[in-house]
PDB file of C-alpha atoms in Angstrom:
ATOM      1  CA  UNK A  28     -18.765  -2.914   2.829  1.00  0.00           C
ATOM      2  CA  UNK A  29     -14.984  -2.498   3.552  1.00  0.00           C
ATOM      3  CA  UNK A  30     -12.504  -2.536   0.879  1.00  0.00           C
ATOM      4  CA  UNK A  31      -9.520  -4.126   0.267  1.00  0.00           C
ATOM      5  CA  UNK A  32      -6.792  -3.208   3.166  1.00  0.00           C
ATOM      6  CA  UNK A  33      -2.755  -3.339   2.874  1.00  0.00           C
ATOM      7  CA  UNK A  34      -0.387  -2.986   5.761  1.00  0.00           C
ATOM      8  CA  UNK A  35       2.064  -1.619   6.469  1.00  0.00           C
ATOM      9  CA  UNK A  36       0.771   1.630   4.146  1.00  0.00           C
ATOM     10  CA  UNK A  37       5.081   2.043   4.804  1.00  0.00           C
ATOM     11  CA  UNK A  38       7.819   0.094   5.144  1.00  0.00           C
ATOM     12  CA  UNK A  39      11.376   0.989   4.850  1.00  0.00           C
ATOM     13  CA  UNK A  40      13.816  -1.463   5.480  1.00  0.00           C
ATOM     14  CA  UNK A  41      17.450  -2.407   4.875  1.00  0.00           C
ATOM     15  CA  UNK A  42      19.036  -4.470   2.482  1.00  0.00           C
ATOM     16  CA  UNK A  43      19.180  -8.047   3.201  1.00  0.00           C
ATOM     17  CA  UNK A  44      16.466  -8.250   5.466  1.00  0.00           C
ATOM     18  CA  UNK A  45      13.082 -10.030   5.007  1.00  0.00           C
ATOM     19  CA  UNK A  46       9.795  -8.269   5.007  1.00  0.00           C
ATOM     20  CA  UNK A  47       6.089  -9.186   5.109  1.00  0.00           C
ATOM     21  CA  UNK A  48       3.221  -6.946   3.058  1.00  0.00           C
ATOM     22  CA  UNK A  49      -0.154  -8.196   4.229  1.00  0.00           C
ATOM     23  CA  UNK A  50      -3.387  -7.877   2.170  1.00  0.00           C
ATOM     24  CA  UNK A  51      -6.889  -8.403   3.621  1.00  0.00           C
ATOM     25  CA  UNK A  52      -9.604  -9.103   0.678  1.00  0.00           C
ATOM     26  CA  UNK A  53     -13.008  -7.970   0.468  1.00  0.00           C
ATOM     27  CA  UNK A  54     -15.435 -10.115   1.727  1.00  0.00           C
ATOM     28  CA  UNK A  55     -16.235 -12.988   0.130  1.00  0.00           C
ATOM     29  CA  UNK A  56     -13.826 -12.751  -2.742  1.00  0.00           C
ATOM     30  CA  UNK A  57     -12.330 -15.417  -3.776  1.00  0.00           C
ATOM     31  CA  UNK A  58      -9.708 -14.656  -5.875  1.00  0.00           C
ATOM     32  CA  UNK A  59      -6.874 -12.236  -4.963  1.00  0.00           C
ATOM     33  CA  UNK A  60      -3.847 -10.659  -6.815  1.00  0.00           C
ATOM     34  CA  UNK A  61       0.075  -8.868  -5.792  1.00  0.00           C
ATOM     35  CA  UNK A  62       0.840  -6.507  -8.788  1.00  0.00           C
ATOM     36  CA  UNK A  63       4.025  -4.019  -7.958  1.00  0.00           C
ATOM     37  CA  UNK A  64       4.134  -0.660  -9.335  1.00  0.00           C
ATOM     38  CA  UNK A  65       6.997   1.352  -9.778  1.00  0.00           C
ATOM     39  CA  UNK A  66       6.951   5.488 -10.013  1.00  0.00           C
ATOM     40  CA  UNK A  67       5.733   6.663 -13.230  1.00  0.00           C
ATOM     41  CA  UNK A  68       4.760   2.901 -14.691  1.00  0.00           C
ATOM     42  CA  UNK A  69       1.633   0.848 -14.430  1.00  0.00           C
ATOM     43  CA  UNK A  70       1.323  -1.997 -12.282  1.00  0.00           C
ATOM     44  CA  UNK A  71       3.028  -5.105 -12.963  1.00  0.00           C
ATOM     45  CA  UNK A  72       1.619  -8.589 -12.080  1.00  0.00           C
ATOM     46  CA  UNK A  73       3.004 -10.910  -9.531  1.00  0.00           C
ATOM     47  CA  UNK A  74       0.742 -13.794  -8.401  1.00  0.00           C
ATOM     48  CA  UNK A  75      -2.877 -14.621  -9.061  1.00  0.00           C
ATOM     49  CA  UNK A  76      -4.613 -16.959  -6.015  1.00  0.00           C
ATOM     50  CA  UNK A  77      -8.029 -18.550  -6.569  1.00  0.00           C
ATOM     51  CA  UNK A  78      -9.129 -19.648  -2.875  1.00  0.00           C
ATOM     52  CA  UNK A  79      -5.631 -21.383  -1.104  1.00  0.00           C
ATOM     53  CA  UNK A  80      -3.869 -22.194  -3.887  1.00  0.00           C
ATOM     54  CA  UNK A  81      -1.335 -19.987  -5.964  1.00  0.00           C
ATOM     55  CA  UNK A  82      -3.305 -20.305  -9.589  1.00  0.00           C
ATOM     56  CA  UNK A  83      -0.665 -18.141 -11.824  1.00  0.00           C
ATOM     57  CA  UNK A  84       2.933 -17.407 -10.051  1.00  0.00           C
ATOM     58  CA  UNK A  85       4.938 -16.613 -13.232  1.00  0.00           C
ATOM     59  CA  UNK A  86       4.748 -12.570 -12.822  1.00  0.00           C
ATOM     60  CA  UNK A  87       6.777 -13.398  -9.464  1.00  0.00           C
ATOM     61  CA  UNK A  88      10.658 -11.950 -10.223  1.00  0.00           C
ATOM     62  CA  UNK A  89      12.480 -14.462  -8.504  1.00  0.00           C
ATOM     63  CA  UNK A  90      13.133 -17.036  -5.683  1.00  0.00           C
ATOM     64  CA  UNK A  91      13.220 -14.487  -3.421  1.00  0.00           C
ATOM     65  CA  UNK A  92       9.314 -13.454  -3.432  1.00  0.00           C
ATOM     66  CA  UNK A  93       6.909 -16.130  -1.969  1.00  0.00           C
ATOM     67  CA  UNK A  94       3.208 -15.418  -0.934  1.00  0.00           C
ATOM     68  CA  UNK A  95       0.828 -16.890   0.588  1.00  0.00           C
ATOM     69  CA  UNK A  96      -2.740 -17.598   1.548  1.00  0.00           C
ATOM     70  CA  UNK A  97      -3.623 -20.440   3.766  1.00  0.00           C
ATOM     71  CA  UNK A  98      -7.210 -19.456   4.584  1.00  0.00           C
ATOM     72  CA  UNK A  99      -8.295 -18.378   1.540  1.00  0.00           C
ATOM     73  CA  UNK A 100      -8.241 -15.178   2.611  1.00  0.00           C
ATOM     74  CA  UNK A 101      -5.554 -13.316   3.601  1.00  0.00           C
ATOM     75  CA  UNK A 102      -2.409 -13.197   1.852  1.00  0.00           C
ATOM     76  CA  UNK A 103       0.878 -12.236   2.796  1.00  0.00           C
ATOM     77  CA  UNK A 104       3.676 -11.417   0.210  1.00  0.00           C
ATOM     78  CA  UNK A 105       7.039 -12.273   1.516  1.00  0.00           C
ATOM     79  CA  UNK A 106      10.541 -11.249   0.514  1.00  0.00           C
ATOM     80  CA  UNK A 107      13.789 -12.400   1.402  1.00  0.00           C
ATOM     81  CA  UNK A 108      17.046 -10.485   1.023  1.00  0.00           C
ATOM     82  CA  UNK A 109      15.691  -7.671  -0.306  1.00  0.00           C
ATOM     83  CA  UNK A 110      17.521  -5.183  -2.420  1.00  0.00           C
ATOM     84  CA  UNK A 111      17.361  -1.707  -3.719  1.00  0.00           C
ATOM     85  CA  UNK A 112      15.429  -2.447  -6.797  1.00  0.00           C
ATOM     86  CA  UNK A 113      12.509  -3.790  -4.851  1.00  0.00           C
ATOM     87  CA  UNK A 114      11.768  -0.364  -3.928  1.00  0.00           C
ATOM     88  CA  UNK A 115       8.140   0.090  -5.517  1.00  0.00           C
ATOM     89  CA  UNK A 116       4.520   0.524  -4.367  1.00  0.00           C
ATOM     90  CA  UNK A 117       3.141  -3.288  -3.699  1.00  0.00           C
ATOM     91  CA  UNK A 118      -0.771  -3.223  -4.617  1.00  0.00           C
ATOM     92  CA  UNK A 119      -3.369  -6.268  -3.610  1.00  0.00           C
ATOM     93  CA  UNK A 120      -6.207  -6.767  -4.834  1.00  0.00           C
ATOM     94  CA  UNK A 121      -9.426  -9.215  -5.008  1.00  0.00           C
ATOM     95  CA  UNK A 122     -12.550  -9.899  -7.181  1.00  0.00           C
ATOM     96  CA  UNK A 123     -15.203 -12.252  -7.119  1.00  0.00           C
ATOM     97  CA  UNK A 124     -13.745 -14.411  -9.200  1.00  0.00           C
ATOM     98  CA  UNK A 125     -11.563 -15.356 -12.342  1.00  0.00           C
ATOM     99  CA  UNK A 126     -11.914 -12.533 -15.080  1.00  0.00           C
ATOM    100  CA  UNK A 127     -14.107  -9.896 -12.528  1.00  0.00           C
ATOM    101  CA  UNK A 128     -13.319  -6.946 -12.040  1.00  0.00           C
ATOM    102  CA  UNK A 129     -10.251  -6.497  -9.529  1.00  0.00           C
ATOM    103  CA  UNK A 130     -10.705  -4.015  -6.758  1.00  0.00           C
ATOM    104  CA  UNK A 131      -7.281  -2.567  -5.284  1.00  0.00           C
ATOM    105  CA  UNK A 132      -6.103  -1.924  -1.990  1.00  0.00           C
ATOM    106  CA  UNK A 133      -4.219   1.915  -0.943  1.00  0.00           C
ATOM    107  CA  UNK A 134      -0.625  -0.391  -1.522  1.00  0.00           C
ATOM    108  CA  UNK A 135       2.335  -0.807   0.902  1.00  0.00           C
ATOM    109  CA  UNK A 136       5.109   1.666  -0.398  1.00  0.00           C
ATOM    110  CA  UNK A 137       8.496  -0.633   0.319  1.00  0.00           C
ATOM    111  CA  UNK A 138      11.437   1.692   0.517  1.00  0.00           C
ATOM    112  CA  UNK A 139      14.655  -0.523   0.647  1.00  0.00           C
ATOM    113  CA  UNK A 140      17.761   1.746   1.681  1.00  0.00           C
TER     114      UNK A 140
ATOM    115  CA  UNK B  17       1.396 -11.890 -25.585  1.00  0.00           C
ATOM    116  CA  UNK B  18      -1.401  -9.234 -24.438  1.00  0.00           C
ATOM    117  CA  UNK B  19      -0.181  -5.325 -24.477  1.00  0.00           C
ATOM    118  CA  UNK B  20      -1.662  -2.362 -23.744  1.00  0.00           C
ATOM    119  CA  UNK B  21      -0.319   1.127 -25.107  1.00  0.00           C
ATOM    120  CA  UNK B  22      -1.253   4.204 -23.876  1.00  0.00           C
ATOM    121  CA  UNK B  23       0.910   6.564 -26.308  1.00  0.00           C
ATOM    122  CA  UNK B  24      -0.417   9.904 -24.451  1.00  0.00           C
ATOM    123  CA  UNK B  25       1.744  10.226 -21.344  1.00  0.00           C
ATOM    124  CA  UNK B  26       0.958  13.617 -20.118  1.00  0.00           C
ATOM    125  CA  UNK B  27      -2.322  16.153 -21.077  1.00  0.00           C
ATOM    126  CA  UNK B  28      -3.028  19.274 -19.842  1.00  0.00           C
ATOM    127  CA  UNK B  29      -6.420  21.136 -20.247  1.00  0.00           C
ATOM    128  CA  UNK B  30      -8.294  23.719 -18.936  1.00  0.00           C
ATOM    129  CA  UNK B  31     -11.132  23.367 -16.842  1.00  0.00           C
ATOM    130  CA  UNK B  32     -14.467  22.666 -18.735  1.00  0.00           C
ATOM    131  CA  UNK B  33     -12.568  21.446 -21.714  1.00  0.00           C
ATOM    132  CA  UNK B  34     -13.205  18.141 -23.038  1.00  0.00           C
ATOM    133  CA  UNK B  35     -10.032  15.572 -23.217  1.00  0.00           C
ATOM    134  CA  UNK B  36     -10.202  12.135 -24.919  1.00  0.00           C
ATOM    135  CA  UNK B  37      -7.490   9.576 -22.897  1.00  0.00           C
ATOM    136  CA  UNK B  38      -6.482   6.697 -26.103  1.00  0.00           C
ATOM    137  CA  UNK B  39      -5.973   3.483 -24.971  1.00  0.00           C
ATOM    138  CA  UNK B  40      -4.852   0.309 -27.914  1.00  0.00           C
ATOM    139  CA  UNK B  41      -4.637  -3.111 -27.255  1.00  0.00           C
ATOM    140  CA  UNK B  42      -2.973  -5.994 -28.591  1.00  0.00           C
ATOM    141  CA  UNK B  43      -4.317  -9.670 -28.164  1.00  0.00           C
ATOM    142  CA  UNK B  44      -5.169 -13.324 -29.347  1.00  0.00           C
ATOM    143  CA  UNK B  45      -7.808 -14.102 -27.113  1.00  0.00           C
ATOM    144  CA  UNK B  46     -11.559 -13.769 -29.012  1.00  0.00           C
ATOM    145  CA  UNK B  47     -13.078 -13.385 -25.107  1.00  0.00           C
ATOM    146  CA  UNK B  48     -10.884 -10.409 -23.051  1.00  0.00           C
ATOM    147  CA  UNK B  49     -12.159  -7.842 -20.965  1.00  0.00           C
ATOM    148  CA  UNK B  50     -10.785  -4.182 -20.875  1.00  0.00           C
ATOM    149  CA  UNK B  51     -11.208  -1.598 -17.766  1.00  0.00           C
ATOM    150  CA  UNK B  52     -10.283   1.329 -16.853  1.00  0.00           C
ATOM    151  CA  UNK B  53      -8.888   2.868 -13.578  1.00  0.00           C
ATOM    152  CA  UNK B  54      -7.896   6.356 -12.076  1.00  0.00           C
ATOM    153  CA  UNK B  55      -4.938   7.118  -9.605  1.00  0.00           C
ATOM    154  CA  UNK B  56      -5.466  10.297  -7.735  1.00  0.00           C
ATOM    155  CA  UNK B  57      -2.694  11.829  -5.835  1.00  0.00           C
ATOM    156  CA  UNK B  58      -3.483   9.372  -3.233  1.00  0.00           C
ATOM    157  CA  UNK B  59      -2.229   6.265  -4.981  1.00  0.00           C
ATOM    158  CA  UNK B  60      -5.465   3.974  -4.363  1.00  0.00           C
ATOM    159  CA  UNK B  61      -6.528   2.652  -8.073  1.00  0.00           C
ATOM    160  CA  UNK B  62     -10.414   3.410  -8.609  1.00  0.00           C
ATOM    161  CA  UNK B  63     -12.256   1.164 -11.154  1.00  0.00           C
ATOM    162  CA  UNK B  64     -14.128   3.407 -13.519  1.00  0.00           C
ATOM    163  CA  UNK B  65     -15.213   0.689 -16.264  1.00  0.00           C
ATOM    164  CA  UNK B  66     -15.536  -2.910 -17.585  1.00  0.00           C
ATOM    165  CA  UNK B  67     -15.998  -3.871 -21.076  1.00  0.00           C
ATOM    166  CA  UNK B  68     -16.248  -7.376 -22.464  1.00  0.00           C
ATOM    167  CA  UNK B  69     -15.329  -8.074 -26.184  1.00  0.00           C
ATOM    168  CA  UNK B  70     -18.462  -8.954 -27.289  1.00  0.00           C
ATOM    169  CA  UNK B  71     -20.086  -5.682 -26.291  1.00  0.00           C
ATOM    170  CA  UNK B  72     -18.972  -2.921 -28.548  1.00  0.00           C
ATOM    171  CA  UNK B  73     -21.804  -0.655 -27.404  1.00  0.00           C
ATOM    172  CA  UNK B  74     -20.385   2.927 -26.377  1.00  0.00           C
ATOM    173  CA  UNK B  75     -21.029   3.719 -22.720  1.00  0.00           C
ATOM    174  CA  UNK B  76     -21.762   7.060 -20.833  1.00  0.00           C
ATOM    175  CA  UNK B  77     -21.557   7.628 -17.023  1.00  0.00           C
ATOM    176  CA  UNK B  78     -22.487  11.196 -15.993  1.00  0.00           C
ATOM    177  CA  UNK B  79     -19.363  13.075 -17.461  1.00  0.00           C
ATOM    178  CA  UNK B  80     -17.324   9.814 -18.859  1.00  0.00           C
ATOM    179  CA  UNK B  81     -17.976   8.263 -21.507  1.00  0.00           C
ATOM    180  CA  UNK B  82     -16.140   5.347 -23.359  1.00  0.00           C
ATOM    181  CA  UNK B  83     -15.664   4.120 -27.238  1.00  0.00           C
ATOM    182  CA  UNK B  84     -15.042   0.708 -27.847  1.00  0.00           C
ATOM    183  CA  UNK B  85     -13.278  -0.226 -31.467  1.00  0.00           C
ATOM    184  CA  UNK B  86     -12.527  -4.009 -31.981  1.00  0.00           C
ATOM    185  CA  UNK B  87     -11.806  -2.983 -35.750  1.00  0.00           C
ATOM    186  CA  UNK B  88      -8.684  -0.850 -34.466  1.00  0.00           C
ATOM    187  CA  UNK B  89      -8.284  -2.703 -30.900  1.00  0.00           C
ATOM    188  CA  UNK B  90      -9.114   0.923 -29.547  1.00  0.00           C
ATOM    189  CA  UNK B  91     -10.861   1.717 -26.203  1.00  0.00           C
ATOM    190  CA  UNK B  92     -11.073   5.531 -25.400  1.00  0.00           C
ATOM    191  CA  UNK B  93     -12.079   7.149 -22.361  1.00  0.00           C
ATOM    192  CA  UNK B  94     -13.540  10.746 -22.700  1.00  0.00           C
ATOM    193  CA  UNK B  95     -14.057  13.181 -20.411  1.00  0.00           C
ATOM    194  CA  UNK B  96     -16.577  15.785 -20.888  1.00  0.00           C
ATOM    195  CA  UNK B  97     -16.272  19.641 -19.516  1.00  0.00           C
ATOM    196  CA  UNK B  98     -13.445  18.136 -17.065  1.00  0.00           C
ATOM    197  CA  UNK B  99     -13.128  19.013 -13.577  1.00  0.00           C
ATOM    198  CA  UNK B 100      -9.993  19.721 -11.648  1.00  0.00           C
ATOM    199  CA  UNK B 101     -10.522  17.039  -9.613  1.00  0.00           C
ATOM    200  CA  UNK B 102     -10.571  14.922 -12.488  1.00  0.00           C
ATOM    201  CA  UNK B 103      -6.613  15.317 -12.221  1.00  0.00           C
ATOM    202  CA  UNK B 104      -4.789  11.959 -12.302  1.00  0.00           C
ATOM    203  CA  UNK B 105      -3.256   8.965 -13.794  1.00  0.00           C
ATOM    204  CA  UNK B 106      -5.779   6.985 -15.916  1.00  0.00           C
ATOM    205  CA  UNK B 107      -4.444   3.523 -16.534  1.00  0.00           C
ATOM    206  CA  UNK B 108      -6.077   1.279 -19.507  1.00  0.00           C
ATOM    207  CA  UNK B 109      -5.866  -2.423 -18.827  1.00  0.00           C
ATOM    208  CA  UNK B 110      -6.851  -5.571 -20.417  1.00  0.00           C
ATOM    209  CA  UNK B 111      -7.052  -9.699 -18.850  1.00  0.00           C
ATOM    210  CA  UNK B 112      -7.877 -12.179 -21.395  1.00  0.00           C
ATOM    211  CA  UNK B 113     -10.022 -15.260 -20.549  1.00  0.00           C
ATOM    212  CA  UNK B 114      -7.612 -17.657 -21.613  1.00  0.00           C
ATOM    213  CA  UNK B 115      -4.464 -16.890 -22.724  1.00  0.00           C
ATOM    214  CA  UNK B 116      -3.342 -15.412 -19.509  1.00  0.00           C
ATOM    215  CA  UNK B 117      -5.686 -16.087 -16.792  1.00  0.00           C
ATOM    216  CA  UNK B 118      -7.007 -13.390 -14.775  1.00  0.00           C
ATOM    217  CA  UNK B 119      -3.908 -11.172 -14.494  1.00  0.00           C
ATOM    218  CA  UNK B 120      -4.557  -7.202 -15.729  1.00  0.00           C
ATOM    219  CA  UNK B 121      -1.810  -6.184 -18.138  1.00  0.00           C
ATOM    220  CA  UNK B 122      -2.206  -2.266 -17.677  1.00  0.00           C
ATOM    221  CA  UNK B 123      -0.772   0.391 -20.076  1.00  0.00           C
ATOM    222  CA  UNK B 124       2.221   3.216 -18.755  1.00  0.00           C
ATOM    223  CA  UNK B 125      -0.795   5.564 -18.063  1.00  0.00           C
ATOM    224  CA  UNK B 126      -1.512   8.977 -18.857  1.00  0.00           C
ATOM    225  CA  UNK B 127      -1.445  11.952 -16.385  1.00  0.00           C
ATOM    226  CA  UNK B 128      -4.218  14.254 -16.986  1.00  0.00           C
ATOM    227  CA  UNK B 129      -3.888  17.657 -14.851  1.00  0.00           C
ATOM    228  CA  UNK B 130      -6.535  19.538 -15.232  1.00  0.00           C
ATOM    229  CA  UNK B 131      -6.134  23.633 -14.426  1.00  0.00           C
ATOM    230  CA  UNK B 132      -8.947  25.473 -13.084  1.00  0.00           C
TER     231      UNK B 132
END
């Protein structure tokens, strides 16, 4: 079956502005994760979802990241007024549930100039 | 507060070698799981492994095989007569059950290059 997908795969924006990273889950999972990676370090957690609902937002950095998932399924990760140190590799990904394994998405590369 | 350390931040072998990756852990959970995941060149994270912490048993997949230590919090990935495409970033992680939900803290990684 697919995998998880990410897009953009690129984004470069300007500082200030507001983007949107989507991530698409595989199939039937029901819980789905935003970790950011920056070059040379391992991923960092953001937010954890089980089905709708935001089940562990304390990884988020600040007031300016928000994300989503209405459905249950898709999630978008927003941020607003974004600056230069937001510049990192976003990475989604899902599993069948709490404490399964997690299966990761390509990542959005955000390049704020 | 979980960690994971993976002191080894660059190794370079030659093909065929053997290479042992060294992943510790820190925790307070009794029930955590540990994994392992490679990052080619192309970025994408590919699961290689999960362990629970009530199985110590040692696995082996085809080259790869893994060592499980709850006495020193260890979990070490080997990788017999490596390839060059075995070339990455191998990142150790660990979630525990309770403590922290289902969040993966992963260690800095280690970049294996492997020269033919």
């Amino acid at each position: 079956g697919a995998g998880v997908s990410q897009t953009p795969s690129n984004k470069v924006t300007e500082k200030g502005k507001y983007v949107e990273l989507r991530c698409d889950p595989i199939s039937g999972h029901t819980a789905l994760y935003w970790y950011r990676q920056s070059l040379g370090q391992g991923p960092e957690f953001l937010i954890y979802f089980q089905g709708t609902g935001a089940a562990d937002d304390s990884g988020l950095p600040n007031d300016r990241f928000f994300a989503v998932r209405p459905e249950g399924s898709v999630s978008t990760l927003k941020i607003q007024r974004t600056e230069r140190g937001d510049s990192a590799v976003y990475l989604c990904a899902s599993s069948r549930g709490r404490g399964e394994t997690q299966y990761f998405g390509p990542g959005t590369r955000l390049l704020v100039l | 507060a979980q960690k994971v350390t993976q002191a080894q931040t660059e190794i370079s072998v030659v093909e065929k070698e053997d290479v042992t990756l060294d992943c510790v852990y820190e925790t307070r959970d009794t029930t955590y799981y540990l994994f392992w995941y490679k990052q080619p060149p192309s970025g994408e994270l590919v699961f290689l492994i999960r362990r629970n912490s009530f199985d110590e048993q040692n696995e082996i997949s085809g080259r790869y095989s893994w060592n499980f230590q709850k006495s020193t919090s260890s979990f070490n990935f080997t990788i017999t007569a490596s390839q060059v495409v075995d070339s990455a970033v191998y990142f150790c992680a660990l979630s525990e059950k309770e403590t922290s939900g289902s969040r993966l803290t992963f260690g800095e990684g280690t970049q294996l290059t492997v020269n033919p």
